[in-house]
Tab-separated table of C-alpha atoms in Angstrom:
chain	number	residue	atom	x	y	z
A	1	MET	CA	-3.765	21.849	-2.537
A	2	ALA	CA	-6.531	20.626	0.243
A	3	ILE	CA	-6.075	21.002	3.692
A	4	PRO	CA	-5.228	18.368	5.626
A	5	VAL	CA	-8.291	16.514	7.758
A	6	ALA	CA	-7.964	14.190	10.554
A	7	PRO	CA	-8.867	10.687	9.006
A	8	MET	CA	-12.285	9.147	10.218
A	9	ALA	CA	-12.507	5.623	11.788
A	10	LEU	CA	-15.897	3.363	11.383
A	11	SER	CA	-16.959	0.925	13.542
A	12	ALA	CA	-18.903	-1.054	11.174
A	13	ASP	CA	-17.761	-4.926	11.719
A	14	ASP	CA	-15.683	-4.221	14.491
A	15	ASP	CA	-16.805	-7.879	16.434
A	16	ASP	CA	-13.250	-9.414	17.414
A	17	ASN	CA	-15.053	-12.401	16.653
A	18	GLY	CA	-12.921	-15.829	17.467
A	19	GLY	CA	-9.792	-12.954	16.479
A	20	GLN	CA	-11.242	-12.030	13.412
A	21	PHE	CA	-11.593	-8.190	13.232
A	22	THR	CA	-12.979	-5.849	10.164
A	23	THR	CA	-13.087	-2.225	10.504
A	24	HIS	CA	-13.932	0.643	8.188
A	25	HIS	CA	-11.730	3.927	7.642
A	26	VAL	CA	-11.722	7.047	5.843
A	27	VAL	CA	-8.827	8.773	4.535
A	28	ASP	CA	-8.470	11.863	2.390
A	29	THR	CA	-6.456	12.500	-0.152
A	30	HIS	CA	-4.559	15.609	-2.144
A	31	VAL	CA	-8.009	16.202	-3.693
A	32	ARG	CA	-11.112	17.902	-1.275
A	33	GLY	CA	-13.943	15.153	-1.600
A	34	LYS	CA	-11.728	12.929	-2.932
A	35	ALA	CA	-11.670	9.915	0.155
A	36	LEU	CA	-9.710	6.629	0.801
A	37	SER	CA	-12.299	3.954	1.221
A	38	VAL	CA	-10.029	1.649	3.795
A	39	VAL	CA	-10.962	-1.729	4.964
A	40	TYR	CA	-8.462	-2.862	7.310
A	41	THR	CA	-9.007	-6.524	8.276
A	42	ASN	CA	-7.482	-10.049	9.662
A	43	ASP	CA	-10.886	-12.045	8.519
A	44	PRO	CA	-10.585	-14.616	5.377
A	45	VAL	CA	-14.344	-13.620	4.810
A	46	SER	CA	-13.632	-9.749	4.396
A	47	LEU	CA	-10.543	-10.186	2.541
A	48	GLU	CA	-11.736	-12.106	-0.135
A	49	SER	CA	-14.536	-9.839	-0.582
A	50	SER	CA	-12.436	-6.633	-0.713
A	51	ILE	CA	-10.285	-8.720	-3.513
A	52	GLN	CA	-13.309	-9.277	-5.565
A	53	THR	CA	-13.855	-5.745	-5.402
A	54	MET	CA	-10.688	-4.832	-6.713
A	55	GLU	CA	-10.950	-7.471	-9.592
A	56	GLN	CA	-14.281	-6.016	-10.658
A	57	PHE	CA	-12.377	-2.435	-10.920
A	58	LEU	CA	-9.350	-4.282	-12.292
A	59	ALA	CA	-11.533	-5.998	-15.183
A	60	GLU	CA	-12.588	-2.234	-16.407
A	61	ASP	CA	-8.769	-0.230	-16.397
A	62	LYS	CA	-6.668	-0.865	-18.979
A	63	TYR	CA	-3.866	-0.243	-17.481
A	64	GLN	CA	-4.383	-3.648	-14.822
A	65	VAL	CA	-2.448	-1.606	-12.094
A	66	VAL	CA	-2.508	-2.391	-8.196
A	67	GLY	CA	-1.057	0.154	-5.425
A	68	PHE	CA	1.292	-2.669	-3.246
A	69	ASN	CA	3.129	-2.793	-0.460
A	70	VAL	CA	4.494	-4.350	2.798
A	71	GLU	CA	5.327	-4.180	6.209
A	72	TYR	CA	7.433	-6.411	7.881
A	73	THR	CA	9.246	-7.255	11.123
A	74	ILE	CA	11.821	-5.210	12.392
A	75	GLY	CA	15.285	-6.831	11.006
A	76	ARG	CA	17.282	-9.206	13.755
A	77	VAL	CA	20.654	-11.051	13.460
A	78	GLY	CA	19.387	-14.769	12.844
A	79	HIS	CA	15.737	-13.792	12.368
A	80	ASP	CA	14.659	-13.247	8.526
A	81	GLN	CA	12.544	-10.369	8.235
A	82	LYS	CA	8.417	-11.469	7.317
A	83	VAL	CA	5.396	-10.201	6.120
A	84	VAL	CA	3.171	-8.698	8.856
A	85	ILE	CA	0.802	-6.230	7.088
A	86	ALA	CA	-0.399	-5.856	3.106
A	87	GLN	CA	-1.965	-3.403	1.765
A	88	LEU	CA	-3.432	-3.164	-2.076
A	89	CYS	CA	-4.806	0.142	-3.715
A	90	VAL	CA	-7.309	-0.290	-7.279
A	91	ARG	CA	-9.150	3.283	-7.562
A	92	HIS	CA	-10.173	4.429	-3.752
A	93	ASP	CA	-10.309	1.023	-2.479
A	94	VAL	CA	-7.603	0.442	-0.161
A	95	LEU	CA	-7.228	-2.823	1.991
A	96	VAL	CA	-5.144	-3.122	4.757
A	97	TYR	CA	-4.816	-6.826	5.529
A	98	HIS	CA	-3.057	-7.981	8.680
A	99	TYR	CA	-1.405	-11.169	7.327
A	100	HIS	CA	0.745	-11.689	10.774
A	101	LEU	CA	-2.972	-11.568	12.974
A	102	ALA	CA	-4.831	-13.771	9.839
A	103	THR	CA	-6.568	-16.856	11.876
A	104	ARG	CA	-6.034	-18.890	8.566
A	105	PRO	CA	-3.947	-18.654	5.339
A	106	CYS	CA	-6.311	-17.147	2.213
A	107	GLU	CA	-5.492	-18.730	-0.743
A	108	ARG	CA	-7.386	-15.629	-2.870
A	109	PHE	CA	-4.937	-13.446	-1.306
A	110	SER	CA	-2.275	-14.980	-2.364
A	111	SER	CA	-2.903	-16.072	-6.209
A	112	PHE	CA	-3.730	-12.375	-6.638
A	113	ILE	CA	-0.751	-10.537	-5.971
A	114	ASN	CA	0.984	-13.406	-7.893
A	115	SER	CA	-0.993	-12.731	-10.562
A	116	SER	CA	0.526	-12.124	-14.487
A	117	ASP	CA	-2.901	-10.123	-15.151
A	118	TYR	CA	-1.849	-7.345	-13.058
A	119	LYS	CA	1.175	-4.929	-12.222
A	120	ASN	CA	1.891	-4.396	-8.527
A	121	THR	CA	3.623	-1.170	-8.177
A	122	ALA	CA	5.852	-0.235	-5.087
A	123	VAL	CA	8.835	2.011	-4.330
A	124	ASP	CA	11.547	0.209	-3.174
A	125	THR	CA	11.267	-3.221	-3.227
A	126	THR	CA	14.082	-5.146	-2.503
A	127	ASN	CA	13.354	-5.856	0.868
A	128	ASP	CA	9.812	-6.360	-0.389
A	129	LEU	CA	10.970	-9.563	-2.479
A	130	LYS	CA	12.922	-10.579	0.123
A	131	THR	CA	10.357	-10.877	2.931
A	132	LEU	CA	7.453	-11.961	0.629
A	133	LYS	CA	9.362	-15.229	0.002
A	134	VAL	CA	10.538	-15.746	3.587
A	135	SER	CA	6.918	-15.865	4.310
A	136	GLY	CA	5.763	-18.048	1.413
A	137	LEU	CA	4.561	-15.250	-0.595
A	138	LYS	CA	5.318	-14.604	-4.399
A	139	CYS	CA	4.725	-11.591	-6.259
A	140	LEU	CA	5.008	-11.942	-9.677
A	141	ASN	CA	4.339	-8.478	-11.484
A	142	LEU	CA	6.466	-6.240	-8.742
A	143	VAL	CA	7.133	-2.648	-10.000
A	144	ASN	CA	9.748	-0.377	-8.461
A	145	ILE	CA	8.740	3.226	-9.187
A	146	GLN	CA	12.286	4.191	-8.635
A	147	ASP	CA	13.343	2.374	-11.919
A	148	HIS	CA	10.577	4.393	-14.157
A	149	TYR	CA	10.795	8.348	-12.620
A	150	LYS	CA	13.657	10.297	-11.204
A	151	VAL	CA	12.498	13.660	-9.512
A	152	TRP	CA	14.428	16.835	-11.321
A	153	GLY	CA	17.897	17.882	-9.669
A	154	SER	CA	18.082	15.043	-7.244
A	155	ALA	CA	21.290	14.040	-7.052
A	156	LYS	CA	22.279	11.297	-9.975
A	157	ASN	CA	23.170	8.440	-7.720
A	158	LYS	CA	20.212	8.655	-5.139
A	159	LEU	CA	17.434	6.788	-4.815
A	160	ASN	CA	14.336	8.761	-4.215
A	161	SER	CA	12.116	8.251	-1.558
A	162	LEU	CA	8.056	7.776	-1.662
A	163	GLY	CA	7.174	11.147	-0.239
A	164	ASP	CA	10.221	12.647	-2.870
A	165	LEU	CA	8.252	10.675	-5.692
A	166	ALA	CA	4.906	11.476	-4.204
A	167	SER	CA	5.066	14.720	-3.990
A	168	ALA	CA	6.695	15.350	-7.466
A	169	ILE	CA	4.655	13.252	-9.132
A	170	ILE	CA	1.115	13.784	-7.131
A	171	ASP	CA	0.849	16.986	-5.304
A	172	PRO	CA	3.145	18.492	-2.240
A	173	TYR	CA	0.820	17.374	0.364
A	174	TYR	CA	2.635	13.994	0.275
A	175	MET	CA	5.979	15.972	1.234
A	176	LYS	CA	5.628	15.222	4.928
A	177	MET	CA	3.212	11.840	4.124
A	178	LYS	CA	5.835	10.042	6.564
A	179	ASP	CA	7.130	12.551	9.028
A	180	GLU	CA	5.536	11.293	12.055
A	181	SER	CA	6.961	7.807	11.850
A	182	ASN	CA	10.368	9.300	11.451
A	183	LYS	CA	10.167	10.852	14.507
A	184	ASP	CA	11.473	7.319	16.354
A	185	LYS	CA	11.504	5.051	13.592
A	186	ASP	CA	11.960	2.206	16.014
A	187	THR	CA	8.987	2.884	18.092
A	188	TRP	CA	6.893	3.073	15.092
A	189	HIS	CA	7.505	0.351	13.103
A	190	ARG	CA	7.454	-2.020	16.227
A	191	VAL	CA	4.204	-2.188	16.583
A	192	TRP	CA	3.025	-3.718	13.253
A	193	HIS	CA	2.515	-7.027	15.080
A	194	GLU	CA	-0.655	-5.592	16.855
A	195	ARG	CA	-4.138	-4.244	16.082
A	196	LEU	CA	-3.174	-0.818	14.067
A	197	ASP	CA	-4.183	2.554	15.951
A	198	GLU	CA	-5.942	5.186	13.494
A	199	GLU	CA	-2.437	6.478	12.436
A	200	HIS	CA	-0.664	3.694	10.958
A	201	VAL	CA	-3.858	2.775	9.008
A	202	LYS	CA	-3.103	6.228	7.678
A	203	TYR	CA	0.044	5.720	7.075
A	204	THR	CA	-0.203	2.488	5.045
A	205	THR	CA	-3.193	3.810	2.972
A	206	ASN	CA	-1.269	6.616	2.194
A	207	ASP	CA	1.899	4.464	1.140
A	208	THR	CA	-0.167	1.823	-0.838
A	209	TYR	CA	-2.595	4.691	-2.874
A	210	THR	CA	0.522	7.345	-3.956
A	211	SER	CA	2.098	4.294	-5.169
A	212	TYR	CA	-1.238	3.446	-7.257
A	213	LYS	CA	-1.544	6.761	-8.198
A	214	MET	CA	2.071	7.468	-9.674
A	215	TYR	CA	2.177	4.358	-11.139
A	216	ARG	CA	-0.776	5.138	-13.227
A	217	TRP	CA	0.229	8.882	-13.932
A	218	ILE	CA	3.609	7.273	-15.469
A	219	VAL	CA	1.839	4.745	-18.070
A	220	ASP	CA	-0.765	7.889	-18.347
A	221	MET	CA	2.371	9.679	-19.464
A	222	ARG	CA	4.178	7.661	-21.704
A	223	LYS	CA	1.270	6.967	-23.721
A	224	CYS	CA	0.607	10.803	-24.233
A	225	LEU	CA	4.104	11.550	-25.345
A	226	VAL	CA	4.756	12.364	-28.651
A	227	HIS	CA	7.871	10.464	-30.281
A	228	ASP	CA	10.618	12.192	-33.032
């Protein structure tokens, strides 16, 4: 198992031009030397460029899988939860889109996540679907990994968490991936509407990458099974 290394932030394109921003980050994975290239942005131009790159990757991908996740506003009585951050992952490229801080809507993003060509994969999608709808977004092919894999030995009626699944399917490296956020959940999740710090970028990146990696592994295994 790889030794965790602190993620590195690169300042390229971080110019805050007219409220728009784009920052580039590198986040380590469980495999030494296999880091994730992360674009964090609210800029529709950077967003479209990242999506175009992902579409090019997907054109060569036999499974057409996209890691997908959203963060949303804290639930309050009388207020529906809405999408604040949306994350996409293809291969080792991750896009963290600050939807709440976007200066204008991006039709390319809306059509991409609702495309019938791709399978968007996540863990525990119930609230995701609700918040997408409230936010005026649709995700036609949203796959809940909890419906496709159960950790051996876990309670029959218990749904496995993202950390449980990722550590079982990918690597134990991911067992503690949410420890930092679990220390004080209210404080951790209260800041999604603000510019993200490095730890929150890393958190969203790991969420999305593990969902992508897990579902590809599940599909690969199904293809390889010999049926009686």
